[in-house]
PDB file of C-alpha atoms in Angstrom:
ATOM      1  CA  MET A   1       6.059  80.592-176.571  1.00  0.00           C
ATOM      2  CA  SER A   2       4.934  83.614-174.595  1.00  0.00           C
ATOM      3  CA  GLY A   3       7.279  85.681-172.488  1.00  0.00           C
ATOM      4  CA  LYS A   4       5.363  84.645-169.386  1.00  0.00           C
ATOM      5  CA  LYS A   5       5.985  80.945-170.068  1.00  0.00           C
ATOM      6  CA  VAL A   6       9.666  81.564-170.776  1.00  0.00           C
ATOM      7  CA  ALA A   7       9.921  83.386-167.443  1.00  0.00           C
ATOM      8  CA  GLU A   8       8.124  80.543-165.635  1.00  0.00           C
ATOM      9  CA  TYR A   9      10.451  77.935-167.140  1.00  0.00           C
ATOM     10  CA  GLY A  10      13.433  80.096-166.256  1.00  0.00           C
ATOM     11  CA  LEU A  11      12.267  80.402-162.645  1.00  0.00           C
ATOM     12  CA  LEU A  12      11.618  76.660-162.348  1.00  0.00           C
ATOM     13  CA  THR A  13      15.031  75.888-163.839  1.00  0.00           C
ATOM     14  CA  ALA A  14      16.690  78.366-161.468  1.00  0.00           C
ATOM     15  CA  LEU A  15      14.865  76.781-158.513  1.00  0.00           C
ATOM     16  CA  ALA A  16      16.047  73.340-159.636  1.00  0.00           C
ATOM     17  CA  MET A  17      19.618  74.679-159.846  1.00  0.00           C
ATOM     18  CA  VAL A  18      19.400  76.111-156.328  1.00  0.00           C
ATOM     19  CA  LEU A  19      18.091  72.797-155.004  1.00  0.00           C
ATOM     20  CA  SER A  20      20.924  70.990-156.844  1.00  0.00           C
ATOM     21  CA  TYR A  21      23.409  73.263-155.124  1.00  0.00           C
ATOM     22  CA  VAL A  22      21.798  72.729-151.714  1.00  0.00           C
ATOM     23  CA  GLU A  23      21.865  68.965-152.217  1.00  0.00           C
ATOM     24  CA  ALA A  24      25.509  69.092-153.352  1.00  0.00           C
ATOM     25  CA  GLN A  25      26.411  70.587-149.961  1.00  0.00           C
ATOM     26  CA  PHE A  26      25.565  67.321-148.202  1.00  0.00           C
ATOM     27  CA  PRO A  27      28.666  65.108-148.600  1.00  0.00           C
ATOM     28  CA  VAL A  28      26.840  61.815-148.012  1.00  0.00           C
ATOM     29  CA  PHE A  29      23.144  61.742-147.307  1.00  0.00           C
ATOM     30  CA  PHE A  30      22.365  59.299-144.506  1.00  0.00           C
ATOM     31  CA  ALA A  31      24.609  56.253-144.401  1.00  0.00           C
ATOM     32  CA  VAL A  32      24.162  55.134-148.018  1.00  0.00           C
ATOM     33  CA  PRO A  33      26.978  56.259-150.342  1.00  0.00           C
ATOM     34  CA  GLY A  34      25.550  57.760-153.506  1.00  0.00           C
ATOM     35  CA  MET A  35      22.127  58.416-152.023  1.00  0.00           C
ATOM     36  CA  LYS A  36      20.581  61.810-152.454  1.00  0.00           C
ATOM     37  CA  LEU A  37      17.169  63.002-151.457  1.00  0.00           C
ATOM     38  CA  GLY A  38      16.404  64.213-154.986  1.00  0.00           C
ATOM     39  CA  LEU A  39      15.305  67.719-154.080  1.00  0.00           C
ATOM     40  CA  THR A  40      15.325  68.797-157.727  1.00  0.00           C
ATOM     41  CA  ASN A  41      12.669  66.193-158.416  1.00  0.00           C
ATOM     42  CA  LEU A  42      10.266  68.498-156.547  1.00  0.00           C
ATOM     43  CA  VAL A  43      10.590  70.931-159.439  1.00  0.00           C
ATOM     44  CA  VAL A  44      10.388  68.229-162.115  1.00  0.00           C
ATOM     45  CA  LEU A  45       7.254  66.695-160.571  1.00  0.00           C
ATOM     46  CA  THR A  46       5.637  70.092-160.146  1.00  0.00           C
ATOM     47  CA  ALA A  47       6.394  70.960-163.765  1.00  0.00           C
ATOM     48  CA  LEU A  48       5.169  67.546-164.950  1.00  0.00           C
ATOM     49  CA  TYR A  49       1.820  68.032-163.223  1.00  0.00           C
ATOM     50  CA  ARG A  50       1.471  71.754-163.966  1.00  0.00           C
ATOM     51  CA  ARG A  51       3.280  72.294-167.268  1.00  0.00           C
ATOM     52  CA  GLY A  52       3.167  68.912-168.944  1.00  0.00           C
ATOM     53  CA  GLU A  53       5.769  66.493-170.205  1.00  0.00           C
ATOM     54  CA  ALA A  54       7.629  68.728-172.653  1.00  0.00           C
ATOM     55  CA  GLY A  55       8.134  71.540-170.166  1.00  0.00           C
ATOM     56  CA  ALA A  56       9.169  69.222-167.350  1.00  0.00           C
ATOM     57  CA  PHE A  57      11.586  67.337-169.606  1.00  0.00           C
ATOM     58  CA  GLY A  58      13.172  70.585-170.776  1.00  0.00           C
ATOM     59  CA  ILE A  59      13.600  71.863-167.229  1.00  0.00           C
ATOM     60  CA  ASN A  60      15.082  68.533-166.156  1.00  0.00           C
ATOM     61  CA  LEU A  61      17.510  68.378-169.074  1.00  0.00           C
ATOM     62  CA  VAL A  62      18.691  71.982-168.748  1.00  0.00           C
ATOM     63  CA  ARG A  63      19.120  71.558-165.000  1.00  0.00           C
ATOM     64  CA  ILE A  64      21.180  68.381-165.399  1.00  0.00           C
ATOM     65  CA  VAL A  65      23.501  69.940-167.970  1.00  0.00           C
ATOM     66  CA  LEU A  66      23.928  73.214-166.064  1.00  0.00           C
ATOM     67  CA  SER A  67      24.440  71.433-162.735  1.00  0.00           C
ATOM     68  CA  GLY A  68      26.968  69.094-164.321  1.00  0.00           C
ATOM     69  CA  LEU A  69      28.908  72.000-165.776  1.00  0.00           C
ATOM     70  CA  THR A  70      28.676  74.045-162.579  1.00  0.00           C
ATOM     71  CA  PHE A  71      29.004  71.517-159.750  1.00  0.00           C
ATOM     72  CA  GLY A  72      30.338  68.352-161.340  1.00  0.00           C
ATOM     73  CA  ASN A  73      32.270  66.892-164.229  1.00  0.00           C
ATOM     74  CA  MET A  74      31.533  64.977-167.412  1.00  0.00           C
ATOM     75  CA  PHE A  75      31.130  61.652-165.588  1.00  0.00           C
ATOM     76  CA  SER A  76      28.726  63.060-163.031  1.00  0.00           C
ATOM     77  CA  MET A  77      26.780  64.685-165.860  1.00  0.00           C
ATOM     78  CA  LEU A  78      26.645  61.356-167.732  1.00  0.00           C
ATOM     79  CA  TYR A  79      25.345  59.553-164.631  1.00  0.00           C
ATOM     80  CA  SER A  80      22.818  62.304-163.976  1.00  0.00           C
ATOM     81  CA  LEU A  81      21.625  62.292-167.581  1.00  0.00           C
ATOM     82  CA  ALA A  82      21.100  58.525-167.537  1.00  0.00           C
ATOM     83  CA  GLY A  83      19.281  58.598-164.216  1.00  0.00           C
ATOM     84  CA  GLY A  84      17.340  61.755-164.963  1.00  0.00           C
ATOM     85  CA  ILE A  85      16.134  60.712-168.405  1.00  0.00           C
ATOM     86  CA  LEU A  86      15.143  57.190-167.346  1.00  0.00           C
ATOM     87  CA  SER A  87      13.457  58.563-164.252  1.00  0.00           C
ATOM     88  CA  PHE A  88      11.548  61.131-166.285  1.00  0.00           C
ATOM     89  CA  LEU A  89      10.388  58.566-168.859  1.00  0.00           C
ATOM     90  CA  VAL A  90       9.093  56.284-166.097  1.00  0.00           C
ATOM     91  CA  MET A  91       7.361  59.136-164.263  1.00  0.00           C
ATOM     92  CA  ALA A  92       5.745  60.529-167.418  1.00  0.00           C
ATOM     93  CA  GLY A  93       4.585  57.056-168.443  1.00  0.00           C
ATOM     94  CA  LEU A  94       3.064  56.297-165.045  1.00  0.00           C
ATOM     95  CA  LYS A  95       1.397  59.708-164.875  1.00  0.00           C
ATOM     96  CA  ARG A  96      -0.221  59.060-168.262  1.00  0.00           C
ATOM     97  CA  THR A  97      -1.855  55.879-166.965  1.00  0.00           C
ATOM     98  CA  GLY A  98      -3.742  57.834-164.322  1.00  0.00           C
ATOM     99  CA  ARG A  99      -3.353  54.906-161.938  1.00  0.00           C
ATOM    100  CA  PHE A 100      -0.710  56.445-159.684  1.00  0.00           C
ATOM    101  CA  GLY A 101      -0.658  59.472-157.470  1.00  0.00           C
ATOM    102  CA  ILE A 102       2.259  61.879-157.362  1.00  0.00           C
ATOM    103  CA  SER A 103       3.905  59.909-154.545  1.00  0.00           C
ATOM    104  CA  GLY A 104       3.768  56.661-156.514  1.00  0.00           C
ATOM    105  CA  VAL A 105       5.114  58.385-159.614  1.00  0.00           C
ATOM    106  CA  SER A 106       7.916  59.895-157.537  1.00  0.00           C
ATOM    107  CA  VAL A 107       8.843  56.550-155.945  1.00  0.00           C
ATOM    108  CA  ALA A 108       9.058  54.894-159.363  1.00  0.00           C
ATOM    109  CA  GLY A 109      11.148  57.824-160.588  1.00  0.00           C
ATOM    110  CA  GLY A 110      13.550  57.501-157.663  1.00  0.00           C
ATOM    111  CA  VAL A 111      14.055  53.790-158.309  1.00  0.00           C
ATOM    112  CA  ALA A 112      14.435  54.329-162.077  1.00  0.00           C
ATOM    113  CA  HIS A 113      17.008  57.063-161.454  1.00  0.00           C
ATOM    114  CA  ASN A 114      19.147  54.661-159.450  1.00  0.00           C
ATOM    115  CA  ILE A 115      18.800  51.922-162.067  1.00  0.00           C
ATOM    116  CA  GLY A 116      19.903  54.326-164.802  1.00  0.00           C
ATOM    117  CA  GLN A 117      22.929  55.471-162.843  1.00  0.00           C
ATOM    118  CA  ILE A 118      24.026  51.934-161.938  1.00  0.00           C
ATOM    119  CA  ALA A 119      23.623  50.830-165.571  1.00  0.00           C
ATOM    120  CA  VAL A 120      25.852  53.652-166.819  1.00  0.00           C
ATOM    121  CA  ALA A 121      28.379  53.073-164.043  1.00  0.00           C
ATOM    122  CA  ALA A 122      28.544  49.370-164.950  1.00  0.00           C
ATOM    123  CA  VAL A 123      29.245  50.269-168.584  1.00  0.00           C
ATOM    124  CA  VAL A 124      31.771  53.016-167.789  1.00  0.00           C
ATOM    125  CA  LEU A 125      33.624  50.920-165.212  1.00  0.00           C
ATOM    126  CA  GLU A 126      33.236  47.759-167.284  1.00  0.00           C
ATOM    127  CA  THR A 127      31.945  45.655-164.423  1.00  0.00           C
ATOM    128  CA  GLY A 128      28.626  44.084-163.600  1.00  0.00           C
ATOM    129  CA  ALA A 129      29.563  43.866-159.934  1.00  0.00           C
ATOM    130  CA  LEU A 130      27.834  47.193-159.274  1.00  0.00           C
ATOM    131  CA  VAL A 131      24.481  45.468-159.704  1.00  0.00           C
ATOM    132  CA  TYR A 132      24.924  44.069-156.191  1.00  0.00           C
ATOM    133  CA  TYR A 133      24.646  47.623-154.844  1.00  0.00           C
ATOM    134  CA  LEU A 134      21.337  48.169-156.630  1.00  0.00           C
ATOM    135  CA  PRO A 135      19.064  46.755-153.867  1.00  0.00           C
ATOM    136  CA  VAL A 136      20.511  49.244-151.376  1.00  0.00           C
ATOM    137  CA  LEU A 137      19.983  52.117-153.781  1.00  0.00           C
ATOM    138  CA  MET A 138      16.486  50.888-154.628  1.00  0.00           C
ATOM    139  CA  VAL A 139      15.481  51.010-150.973  1.00  0.00           C
ATOM    140  CA  SER A 140      16.890  54.511-150.700  1.00  0.00           C
ATOM    141  CA  GLY A 141      15.133  55.439-153.967  1.00  0.00           C
ATOM    142  CA  VAL A 142      11.801  54.278-152.574  1.00  0.00           C
ATOM    143  CA  ALA A 143      12.301  56.195-149.322  1.00  0.00           C
ATOM    144  CA  ALA A 144      13.531  59.397-150.957  1.00  0.00           C
ATOM    145  CA  GLY A 145      10.927  59.129-153.725  1.00  0.00           C
ATOM    146  CA  PHE A 146       8.150  58.821-151.172  1.00  0.00           C
ATOM    147  CA  VAL A 147       9.291  61.847-149.168  1.00  0.00           C
ATOM    148  CA  ILE A 148       9.711  63.975-152.286  1.00  0.00           C
ATOM    149  CA  GLY A 149       6.387  62.716-153.656  1.00  0.00           C
ATOM    150  CA  VAL A 150       4.492  63.700-150.515  1.00  0.00           C
ATOM    151  CA  ILE A 151       6.057  67.171-150.568  1.00  0.00           C
ATOM    152  CA  ALA A 152       5.445  67.553-154.315  1.00  0.00           C
ATOM    153  CA  ALA A 153       1.799  66.523-153.923  1.00  0.00           C
ATOM    154  CA  GLY A 154       1.375  69.259-151.326  1.00  0.00           C
ATOM    155  CA  VAL A 155       3.075  71.829-153.556  1.00  0.00           C
ATOM    156  CA  VAL A 156       1.005  70.904-156.619  1.00  0.00           C
ATOM    157  CA  ARG A 157      -2.215  70.955-154.591  1.00  0.00           C
ATOM    158  CA  ARG A 158      -1.470  74.419-153.232  1.00  0.00           C
ATOM    159  CA  LEU A 159      -0.266  76.056-156.427  1.00  0.00           C
ATOM    160  CA  PRO A 160      -2.729  77.899-158.595  1.00  0.00           C
ATOM    161  CA  ARG A 161      -3.396  76.207-161.943  1.00  0.00           C
ATOM    162  CA  GLU A 162      -1.254  78.826-163.669  1.00  0.00           C
ATOM    163  CA  LEU A 163       2.213  79.042-162.125  1.00  0.00           C
TER     164      LEU A 163
END
């Protein structure tokens, strides 16, 4: 890998870390406990559409681990890994089909992220009762995913082909 690409990945990872920090400053986003806007998904979507799956996955994974170590704990990192990996797999799969725009890919990623986190929470807490909270988080995932998708589409459209 060239030095230029390493620098680009480093900058995108640093941007994702900054956005993670900014998002961590909001105690509860809106009135839905556990909801976040998903600002870091701007970076992941941009990387997915500009750098491909491998680069975007690497940025996402490094960001989750570093954010967990810096701003969270092992449980928050576990939840983020589950949500982030499932979300990424869904987004990459939908992008490959060519049938969805960035906003649609982002919405599906937001919903998948919430499903992944609820699934891990249900296992960790040994209760299926958390599934009842899933519809609320799915609505918030659709809303946040749409907003982030619209912004990401604008960013990707305005960026030169080479970052």
